[in-house]
PDB file of N, CA and C in Angstrom:
ATOM      1  N   UNK H 130      36.072 -10.437  -9.402  1.00  0.00           N
ATOM      2  CA  UNK H 130      34.985 -11.547  -9.982  1.00  0.00           C
ATOM      3  C   UNK H 130      33.483 -10.828  -9.025  1.00  0.00           C
ATOM      4  N   UNK H 131      32.916 -10.936  -9.748  1.00  0.00           N
ATOM      5  CA  UNK H 131      31.745 -10.205  -9.344  1.00  0.00           C
ATOM      6  C   UNK H 131      30.165 -11.716  -9.788  1.00  0.00           C
ATOM      7  N   UNK H 132      29.861 -11.891  -8.579  1.00  0.00           N
ATOM      8  CA  UNK H 132      28.472 -13.491  -8.470  1.00  0.00           C
ATOM      9  C   UNK H 132      27.795 -13.050  -9.336  1.00  0.00           C
ATOM     10  N   UNK H 133      27.365 -13.976 -10.056  1.00  0.00           N
ATOM     11  CA  UNK H 133      26.280 -13.425 -11.255  1.00  0.00           C
ATOM     12  C   UNK H 133      24.919 -14.262 -10.038  1.00  0.00           C
ATOM     13  N   UNK H 134      24.883 -14.515  -9.266  1.00  0.00           N
ATOM     14  CA  UNK H 134      23.912 -15.378  -8.465  1.00  0.00           C
ATOM     15  C   UNK H 134      22.795 -14.361  -7.586  1.00  0.00           C
ATOM     16  N   UNK H 135      22.005 -13.941  -8.396  1.00  0.00           N
ATOM     17  CA  UNK H 135      21.415 -12.833  -7.935  1.00  0.00           C
ATOM     18  C   UNK H 135      20.148 -13.441  -7.088  1.00  0.00           C
ATOM     19  N   UNK H 136      19.709 -13.963  -7.151  1.00  0.00           N
ATOM     20  CA  UNK H 136      18.466 -14.993  -6.589  1.00  0.00           C
ATOM     21  C   UNK H 136      19.036 -15.481  -5.231  1.00  0.00           C
ATOM     22  N   UNK H 137      19.520 -15.557  -4.607  1.00  0.00           N
ATOM     23  CA  UNK H 137      19.816 -16.192  -2.643  1.00  0.00           C
ATOM     24  C   UNK H 137      18.207 -16.658  -2.041  1.00  0.00           C
ATOM     25  N   UNK H 138      18.567 -17.697  -1.822  1.00  0.00           N
ATOM     26  CA  UNK H 138      17.492 -18.365  -1.130  1.00  0.00           C
ATOM     27  C   UNK H 138      17.211 -17.634   0.246  1.00  0.00           C
ATOM     28  N   UNK H 139      16.112 -17.052   0.386  1.00  0.00           N
ATOM     29  CA  UNK H 139      15.284 -16.427   1.546  1.00  0.00           C
ATOM     30  C   UNK H 139      14.641 -17.241   2.101  1.00  0.00           C
ATOM     31  N   UNK H 140      15.086 -16.780   3.672  1.00  0.00           N
ATOM     32  CA  UNK H 140      15.066 -17.727   5.006  1.00  0.00           C
ATOM     33  C   UNK H 140      13.093 -17.382   5.228  1.00  0.00           C
ATOM     34  N   UNK H 141      12.266 -18.369   5.168  1.00  0.00           N
ATOM     35  CA  UNK H 141      11.384 -18.323   5.457  1.00  0.00           C
ATOM     36  C   UNK H 141      10.664 -17.545   6.974  1.00  0.00           C
ATOM     37  N   UNK H 142      10.226 -16.159   7.036  1.00  0.00           N
ATOM     38  CA  UNK H 142      10.039 -15.885   8.157  1.00  0.00           C
ATOM     39  C   UNK H 142       8.949 -16.139   8.986  1.00  0.00           C
ATOM     40  N   UNK H 143       8.610 -15.631  10.195  1.00  0.00           N
ATOM     41  CA  UNK H 143       7.459 -16.307  11.005  1.00  0.00           C
ATOM     42  C   UNK H 143       6.356 -15.139  10.980  1.00  0.00           C
ATOM     43  N   UNK H 144       6.936 -14.164  11.044  1.00  0.00           N
ATOM     44  CA  UNK H 144       6.030 -12.829  11.152  1.00  0.00           C
ATOM     45  C   UNK H 144       7.141 -11.503  10.863  1.00  0.00           C
ATOM     46  N   UNK H 145       6.267 -10.649  10.585  1.00  0.00           N
ATOM     47  CA  UNK H 145       6.886  -9.363  10.468  1.00  0.00           C
ATOM     48  C   UNK H 145       5.739  -8.026  11.198  1.00  0.00           C
ATOM     49  N   UNK H 146       6.930  -7.400  11.920  1.00  0.00           N
ATOM     50  CA  UNK H 146       5.900  -5.898  12.658  1.00  0.00           C
ATOM     51  C   UNK H 146       6.713  -4.817  13.129  1.00  0.00           C
ATOM     52  N   UNK H 147       5.914  -4.128  12.469  1.00  0.00           N
ATOM     53  CA  UNK H 147       6.088  -2.118  12.392  1.00  0.00           C
ATOM     54  C   UNK H 147       6.245  -1.632  14.364  1.00  0.00           C
ATOM     55  N   UNK H 148       7.578  -1.438  14.417  1.00  0.00           N
ATOM     56  CA  UNK H 148       6.976  -0.873  15.654  1.00  0.00           C
ATOM     57  C   UNK H 148       7.122   0.650  15.120  1.00  0.00           C
ATOM     58  N   UNK H 149       6.097   1.643  15.529  1.00  0.00           N
ATOM     59  CA  UNK H 149       6.087   2.868  15.439  1.00  0.00           C
ATOM     60  C   UNK H 149       5.524   3.487  16.258  1.00  0.00           C
ATOM     61  N   UNK H 150       5.201   4.443  15.994  1.00  0.00           N
ATOM     62  CA  UNK H 150       4.106   5.189  17.720  1.00  0.00           C
ATOM     63  C   UNK H 150       2.893   5.572  16.503  1.00  0.00           C
ATOM     64  N   UNK H 151       2.910   5.516  14.738  1.00  0.00           N
ATOM     65  CA  UNK H 151       1.831   5.510  14.502  1.00  0.00           C
ATOM     66  C   UNK H 151       1.191   4.557  13.568  1.00  0.00           C
ATOM     67  N   UNK H 152       1.253   3.472  14.469  1.00  0.00           N
ATOM     68  CA  UNK H 152       0.808   1.807  13.972  1.00  0.00           C
ATOM     69  C   UNK H 152       0.790   1.245  15.058  1.00  0.00           C
ATOM     70  N   UNK H 153      -0.497   0.519  14.910  1.00  0.00           N
ATOM     71  CA  UNK H 153      -1.386   0.092  16.305  1.00  0.00           C
ATOM     72  C   UNK H 153      -1.724  -1.397  15.538  1.00  0.00           C
ATOM     73  N   UNK H 154      -1.574  -2.596  16.546  1.00  0.00           N
ATOM     74  CA  UNK H 154      -1.777  -3.889  16.254  1.00  0.00           C
ATOM     75  C   UNK H 154      -3.008  -3.876  17.015  1.00  0.00           C
ATOM     76  N   UNK H 155      -4.194  -4.914  16.567  1.00  0.00           N
ATOM     77  CA  UNK H 155      -4.968  -5.672  17.293  1.00  0.00           C
ATOM     78  C   UNK H 155      -5.407  -6.928  16.893  1.00  0.00           C
ATOM     79  N   UNK H 156      -6.449  -8.374  17.630  1.00  0.00           N
ATOM     80  CA  UNK H 156      -6.216  -9.222  16.582  1.00  0.00           C
ATOM     81  C   UNK H 156      -6.729  -9.364  15.236  1.00  0.00           C
ATOM     82  N   UNK H 157      -7.567  -8.348  15.075  1.00  0.00           N
ATOM     83  CA  UNK H 157      -8.382  -8.451  13.359  1.00  0.00           C
ATOM     84  C   UNK H 157      -7.637  -7.689  12.537  1.00  0.00           C
ATOM     85  N   UNK H 158      -7.087  -5.939  13.508  1.00  0.00           N
ATOM     86  CA  UNK H 158      -6.554  -4.989  12.255  1.00  0.00           C
ATOM     87  C   UNK H 158      -5.162  -4.718  12.426  1.00  0.00           C
ATOM     88  N   UNK H 159      -4.436  -4.255  11.465  1.00  0.00           N
ATOM     89  CA  UNK H 159      -3.396  -3.366  12.126  1.00  0.00           C
ATOM     90  C   UNK H 159      -3.946  -1.842  11.220  1.00  0.00           C
ATOM     91  N   UNK H 160      -3.285  -0.615  12.605  1.00  0.00           N
ATOM     92  CA  UNK H 160      -3.966   0.513  11.703  1.00  0.00           C
ATOM     93  C   UNK H 160      -2.965   1.278  12.066  1.00  0.00           C
ATOM     94  N   UNK H 161      -2.329   2.359  11.409  1.00  0.00           N
ATOM     95  CA  UNK H 161      -1.265   3.200  10.514  1.00  0.00           C
ATOM     96  C   UNK H 161      -2.157   4.335  10.525  1.00  0.00           C
ATOM     97  N   UNK H 162      -1.677   5.536  11.383  1.00  0.00           N
ATOM     98  CA  UNK H 162      -2.240   6.792  10.854  1.00  0.00           C
ATOM     99  C   UNK H 162      -0.685   7.594  10.067  1.00  0.00           C
ATOM    100  N   UNK H 163      -1.277   7.951   9.380  1.00  0.00           N
ATOM    101  CA  UNK H 163      -0.567   8.577   8.196  1.00  0.00           C
ATOM    102  C   UNK H 163      -0.388  10.317   7.767  1.00  0.00           C
ATOM    103  N   UNK H 164       0.360  11.414   7.760  1.00  0.00           N
ATOM    104  CA  UNK H 164       0.150  12.656   7.426  1.00  0.00           C
ATOM    105  C   UNK H 164       0.933  12.648   6.397  1.00  0.00           C
ATOM    106  N   UNK H 165       0.082  13.749   5.411  1.00  0.00           N
ATOM    107  CA  UNK H 165       0.553  13.575   4.221  1.00  0.00           C
ATOM    108  C   UNK H 165       0.975  15.096   4.192  1.00  0.00           C
ATOM    109  N   UNK H 166       1.927  16.032   3.685  1.00  0.00           N
ATOM    110  CA  UNK H 166       2.305  16.990   3.892  1.00  0.00           C
ATOM    111  C   UNK H 166       2.782  17.718   2.584  1.00  0.00           C
ATOM    112  N   UNK H 167       2.321  18.962   2.213  1.00  0.00           N
ATOM    113  CA  UNK H 167       2.013  19.454   0.539  1.00  0.00           C
ATOM    114  C   UNK H 167       2.161  20.952   0.576  1.00  0.00           C
ATOM    115  N   UNK H 168       2.170  21.711  -0.313  1.00  0.00           N
ATOM    116  CA  UNK H 168       2.255  22.721  -0.899  1.00  0.00           C
ATOM    117  C   UNK H 168       1.648  23.452  -1.883  1.00  0.00           C
ATOM    118  N   UNK H 169       0.956  24.289  -1.163  1.00  0.00           N
ATOM    119  CA  UNK H 169      -0.282  24.610  -2.459  1.00  0.00           C
ATOM    120  C   UNK H 169       0.058  26.109  -2.968  1.00  0.00           C
ATOM    121  N   UNK H 170      -0.031  26.532  -3.838  1.00  0.00           N
ATOM    122  CA  UNK H 170       0.656  27.631  -4.309  1.00  0.00           C
ATOM    123  C   UNK H 170      -0.092  28.132  -4.977  1.00  0.00           C
ATOM    124  N   UNK H 171      -1.006  29.733  -4.323  1.00  0.00           N
ATOM    125  CA  UNK H 171      -1.899  30.669  -5.226  1.00  0.00           C
ATOM    126  C   UNK H 171      -1.489  31.756  -5.914  1.00  0.00           C
ATOM    127  N   UNK H 172      -1.961  32.288  -7.054  1.00  0.00           N
ATOM    128  CA  UNK H 172      -1.337  33.707  -7.478  1.00  0.00           C
ATOM    129  C   UNK H 172      -2.273  34.428  -6.812  1.00  0.00           C
ATOM    130  N   UNK H 173      -1.889  35.807  -6.303  1.00  0.00           N
ATOM    131  CA  UNK H 173      -2.431  36.945  -6.041  1.00  0.00           C
ATOM    132  C   UNK H 173      -1.695  38.064  -7.017  1.00  0.00           C
ATOM    133  N   UNK H 174      -2.284  39.303  -7.040  1.00  0.00           N
ATOM    134  CA  UNK H 174      -1.715  40.363  -7.191  1.00  0.00           C
ATOM    135  C   UNK H 174      -0.336  40.870  -7.010  1.00  0.00           C
ATOM    136  N   UNK H 175       0.146  40.592  -5.838  1.00  0.00           N
ATOM    137  CA  UNK H 175       1.567  40.903  -5.634  1.00  0.00           C
ATOM    138  C   UNK H 175       2.199  39.685  -5.568  1.00  0.00           C
ATOM    139  N   UNK H 176       1.889  38.290  -6.601  1.00  0.00           N
ATOM    140  CA  UNK H 176       3.036  37.577  -6.422  1.00  0.00           C
ATOM    141  C   UNK H 176       2.283  36.058  -5.933  1.00  0.00           C
ATOM    142  N   UNK H 177       3.027  35.178  -5.892  1.00  0.00           N
ATOM    143  CA  UNK H 177       2.570  33.987  -5.351  1.00  0.00           C
ATOM    144  C   UNK H 177       3.003  33.786  -3.786  1.00  0.00           C
ATOM    145  N   UNK H 178       2.337  33.008  -3.463  1.00  0.00           N
ATOM    146  CA  UNK H 178       1.814  32.803  -2.054  1.00  0.00           C
ATOM    147  C   UNK H 178       1.989  31.083  -1.870  1.00  0.00           C
ATOM    148  N   UNK H 179       2.660  30.708  -1.260  1.00  0.00           N
ATOM    149  CA  UNK H 179       3.127  29.204  -1.031  1.00  0.00           C
ATOM    150  C   UNK H 179       2.831  29.047   0.566  1.00  0.00           C
ATOM    151  N   UNK H 180       1.295  27.986   0.569  1.00  0.00           N
ATOM    152  CA  UNK H 180       0.945  27.791   1.796  1.00  0.00           C
ATOM    153  C   UNK H 180       1.146  26.498   2.044  1.00  0.00           C
ATOM    154  N   UNK H 181       1.647  25.579   3.336  1.00  0.00           N
ATOM    155  CA  UNK H 181       1.601  24.222   3.520  1.00  0.00           C
ATOM    156  C   UNK H 181       0.226  23.676   4.187  1.00  0.00           C
ATOM    157  N   UNK H 182      -0.065  22.557   3.383  1.00  0.00           N
ATOM    158  CA  UNK H 182      -1.075  21.679   3.632  1.00  0.00           C
ATOM    159  C   UNK H 182      -0.813  20.686   4.047  1.00  0.00           C
ATOM    160  N   UNK H 183      -1.636  20.431   4.935  1.00  0.00           N
ATOM    161  CA  UNK H 183      -1.199  18.614   5.446  1.00  0.00           C
ATOM    162  C   UNK H 183      -3.062  17.911   5.636  1.00  0.00           C
ATOM    163  N   UNK H 184      -2.318  16.750   5.598  1.00  0.00           N
ATOM    164  CA  UNK H 184      -3.706  15.971   5.273  1.00  0.00           C
ATOM    165  C   UNK H 184      -3.632  14.712   5.763  1.00  0.00           C
ATOM    166  N   UNK H 185      -4.356  14.115   7.031  1.00  0.00           N
ATOM    167  CA  UNK H 185      -4.326  12.772   7.863  1.00  0.00           C
ATOM    168  C   UNK H 185      -5.171  11.961   7.531  1.00  0.00           C
ATOM    169  N   UNK H 186      -4.198  10.705   7.179  1.00  0.00           N
ATOM    170  CA  UNK H 186      -5.151   9.514   7.120  1.00  0.00           C
ATOM    171  C   UNK H 186      -5.042   8.304   8.332  1.00  0.00           C
ATOM    172  N   UNK H 187      -6.024   7.475   8.424  1.00  0.00           N
ATOM    173  CA  UNK H 187      -6.104   6.394   9.117  1.00  0.00           C
ATOM    174  C   UNK H 187      -6.181   5.296   7.910  1.00  0.00           C
ATOM    175  N   UNK H 188      -4.938   4.445   8.286  1.00  0.00           N
ATOM    176  CA  UNK H 188      -5.081   2.939   7.390  1.00  0.00           C
ATOM    177  C   UNK H 188      -5.624   1.887   8.319  1.00  0.00           C
ATOM    178  N   UNK H 189      -6.147   1.029   7.378  1.00  0.00           N
ATOM    179  CA  UNK H 189      -6.466  -0.174   8.746  1.00  0.00           C
ATOM    180  C   UNK H 189      -6.705  -1.435   7.485  1.00  0.00           C
ATOM    181  N   UNK H 190      -5.703  -2.022   7.777  1.00  0.00           N
ATOM    182  CA  UNK H 190      -5.597  -3.238   6.874  1.00  0.00           C
ATOM    183  C   UNK H 190      -5.799  -4.726   7.849  1.00  0.00           C
ATOM    184  N   UNK H 191      -6.730  -5.533   7.031  1.00  0.00           N
ATOM    185  CA  UNK H 191      -6.894  -7.076   8.246  1.00  0.00           C
ATOM    186  C   UNK H 191      -5.815  -7.874   8.021  1.00  0.00           C
ATOM    187  N   UNK H 192      -5.361  -8.115   9.039  1.00  0.00           N
ATOM    188  CA  UNK H 192      -4.533  -9.517   9.469  1.00  0.00           C
ATOM    189  C   UNK H 192      -4.530 -10.356   8.799  1.00  0.00           C
ATOM    190  N   UNK H 193      -5.705 -10.764   8.703  1.00  0.00           N
ATOM    191  CA  UNK H 193      -6.058 -12.472   8.157  1.00  0.00           C
ATOM    192  C   UNK H 193      -6.426 -12.538   7.071  1.00  0.00           C
ATOM    193  N   UNK H 194      -5.688 -13.255   5.380  1.00  0.00           N
ATOM    194  CA  UNK H 194      -6.112 -12.049   4.114  1.00  0.00           C
ATOM    195  C   UNK H 194      -7.565 -13.004   3.633  1.00  0.00           C
ATOM    196  N   UNK H 195      -8.186 -12.501   3.835  1.00  0.00           N
ATOM    197  CA  UNK H 195      -9.835 -13.542   2.899  1.00  0.00           C
ATOM    198  C   UNK H 195      -9.270 -14.306   1.999  1.00  0.00           C
ATOM    199  N   UNK H 196     -10.436 -15.893   1.427  1.00  0.00           N
ATOM    200  CA  UNK H 196      -9.799 -16.161   0.434  1.00  0.00           C
ATOM    201  C   UNK H 196      -9.930 -15.625  -0.884  1.00  0.00           C
ATOM    202  N   UNK H 197      -9.330 -15.607  -1.665  1.00  0.00           N
ATOM    203  CA  UNK H 197      -9.058 -14.944  -3.013  1.00  0.00           C
ATOM    204  C   UNK H 197      -9.600 -15.944  -4.318  1.00  0.00           C
ATOM    205  N   UNK H 198     -10.077 -15.692  -5.410  1.00  0.00           N
ATOM    206  CA  UNK H 198     -10.202 -15.846  -6.996  1.00  0.00           C
ATOM    207  C   UNK H 198      -8.650 -16.183  -7.793  1.00  0.00           C
ATOM    208  N   UNK H 199      -9.051 -16.710  -8.362  1.00  0.00           N
ATOM    209  CA  UNK H 199      -8.295 -16.172  -9.721  1.00  0.00           C
ATOM    210  C   UNK H 199      -8.977 -16.579 -11.281  1.00  0.00           C
ATOM    211  N   UNK H 200      -8.655 -15.074 -12.284  1.00  0.00           N
ATOM    212  CA  UNK H 200      -9.300 -15.000 -13.081  1.00  0.00           C
ATOM    213  C   UNK H 200      -8.204 -15.143 -14.002  1.00  0.00           C
ATOM    214  N   UNK H 201      -8.694 -15.996 -15.401  1.00  0.00           N
ATOM    215  CA  UNK H 201      -6.869 -15.843 -16.159  1.00  0.00           C
ATOM    216  C   UNK H 201      -7.743 -15.523 -17.324  1.00  0.00           C
ATOM    217  N   UNK H 202      -7.610 -14.914 -18.495  1.00  0.00           N
ATOM    218  CA  UNK H 202      -8.099 -14.401 -19.072  1.00  0.00           C
ATOM    219  C   UNK H 202      -6.952 -14.429 -20.786  1.00  0.00           C
ATOM    220  N   UNK H 203      -7.545 -14.673 -21.942  1.00  0.00           N
ATOM    221  CA  UNK H 203      -6.834 -15.139 -22.509  1.00  0.00           C
ATOM    222  C   UNK H 203      -6.150 -16.260 -23.027  1.00  0.00           C
ATOM    223  N   UNK H 204      -6.736 -17.320 -22.672  1.00  0.00           N
ATOM    224  CA  UNK H 204      -6.268 -19.029 -23.060  1.00  0.00           C
ATOM    225  C   UNK H 204      -6.102 -19.632 -23.896  1.00  0.00           C
ATOM    226  N   UNK H 205      -5.979 -19.304 -25.228  1.00  0.00           N
ATOM    227  CA  UNK H 205      -6.118 -19.682 -26.520  1.00  0.00           C
ATOM    228  C   UNK H 205      -7.770 -19.284 -27.075  1.00  0.00           C
ATOM    229  N   UNK H 206      -7.848 -19.756 -28.245  1.00  0.00           N
ATOM    230  CA  UNK H 206      -9.175 -19.759 -28.597  1.00  0.00           C
ATOM    231  C   UNK H 206      -9.001 -18.450 -30.054  1.00  0.00           C
ATOM    232  N   UNK H 207      -9.410 -18.156 -30.975  1.00  0.00           N
ATOM    233  CA  UNK H 207      -9.301 -17.228 -32.066  1.00  0.00           C
ATOM    234  C   UNK H 207      -8.796 -15.764 -31.643  1.00  0.00           C
ATOM    235  N   UNK H 208      -8.111 -15.214 -31.710  1.00  0.00           N
ATOM    236  CA  UNK H 208      -7.275 -13.919 -31.247  1.00  0.00           C
ATOM    237  C   UNK H 208      -7.933 -13.830 -29.963  1.00  0.00           C
ATOM    238  N   UNK H 209      -7.632 -14.081 -29.371  1.00  0.00           N
ATOM    239  CA  UNK H 209      -8.012 -14.638 -27.017  1.00  0.00           C
ATOM    240  C   UNK H 209      -8.986 -14.327 -26.895  1.00  0.00           C
ATOM    241  N   UNK H 210      -9.911 -15.117 -27.658  1.00  0.00           N
ATOM    242  CA  UNK H 210     -11.438 -14.941 -28.021  1.00  0.00           C
ATOM    243  C   UNK H 210     -12.357 -15.459 -26.444  1.00  0.00           C
ATOM    244  N   UNK H 211     -11.689 -16.643 -25.995  1.00  0.00           N
ATOM    245  CA  UNK H 211     -11.842 -17.346 -25.508  1.00  0.00           C
ATOM    246  C   UNK H 211     -11.392 -17.589 -23.808  1.00  0.00           C
ATOM    247  N   UNK H 212     -12.299 -17.434 -22.578  1.00  0.00           N
ATOM    248  CA  UNK H 212     -12.159 -16.878 -21.403  1.00  0.00           C
ATOM    249  C   UNK H 212     -12.236 -18.094 -20.658  1.00  0.00           C
ATOM    250  N   UNK H 213     -11.491 -17.933 -19.618  1.00  0.00           N
ATOM    251  CA  UNK H 213     -11.118 -19.140 -18.321  1.00  0.00           C
ATOM    252  C   UNK H 213     -11.378 -18.866 -17.332  1.00  0.00           C
ATOM    253  N   UNK H 214     -11.694 -18.937 -16.226  1.00  0.00           N
ATOM    254  CA  UNK H 214     -11.981 -18.657 -14.954  1.00  0.00           C
ATOM    255  C   UNK H 214     -11.559 -19.922 -13.764  1.00  0.00           C
ATOM    256  N   UNK H 215     -11.593 -19.331 -12.901  1.00  0.00           N
ATOM    257  CA  UNK H 215     -11.099 -20.357 -11.738  1.00  0.00           C
ATOM    258  C   UNK H 215     -11.939 -19.923 -10.226  1.00  0.00           C
TER     259      UNK H 215
END
């Protein structure tokens, strides 16, 4: 017998933290260093040559979410011609 209840209630968490050597926390930001690895293929007279390529990225995210607004488009009107903004 398989349960059909797929929406089990979640408990509210107080916080979420990633513990990794490439993630740093300060009062204002979370900073993560990421290295993207790929391969470039070049055609030469003697055939194909594969060269590994690495790119480093630094992502910085604010810990406090700024105030956000909502824009709702298409609330009625003839062929959704009215616009409602909040």
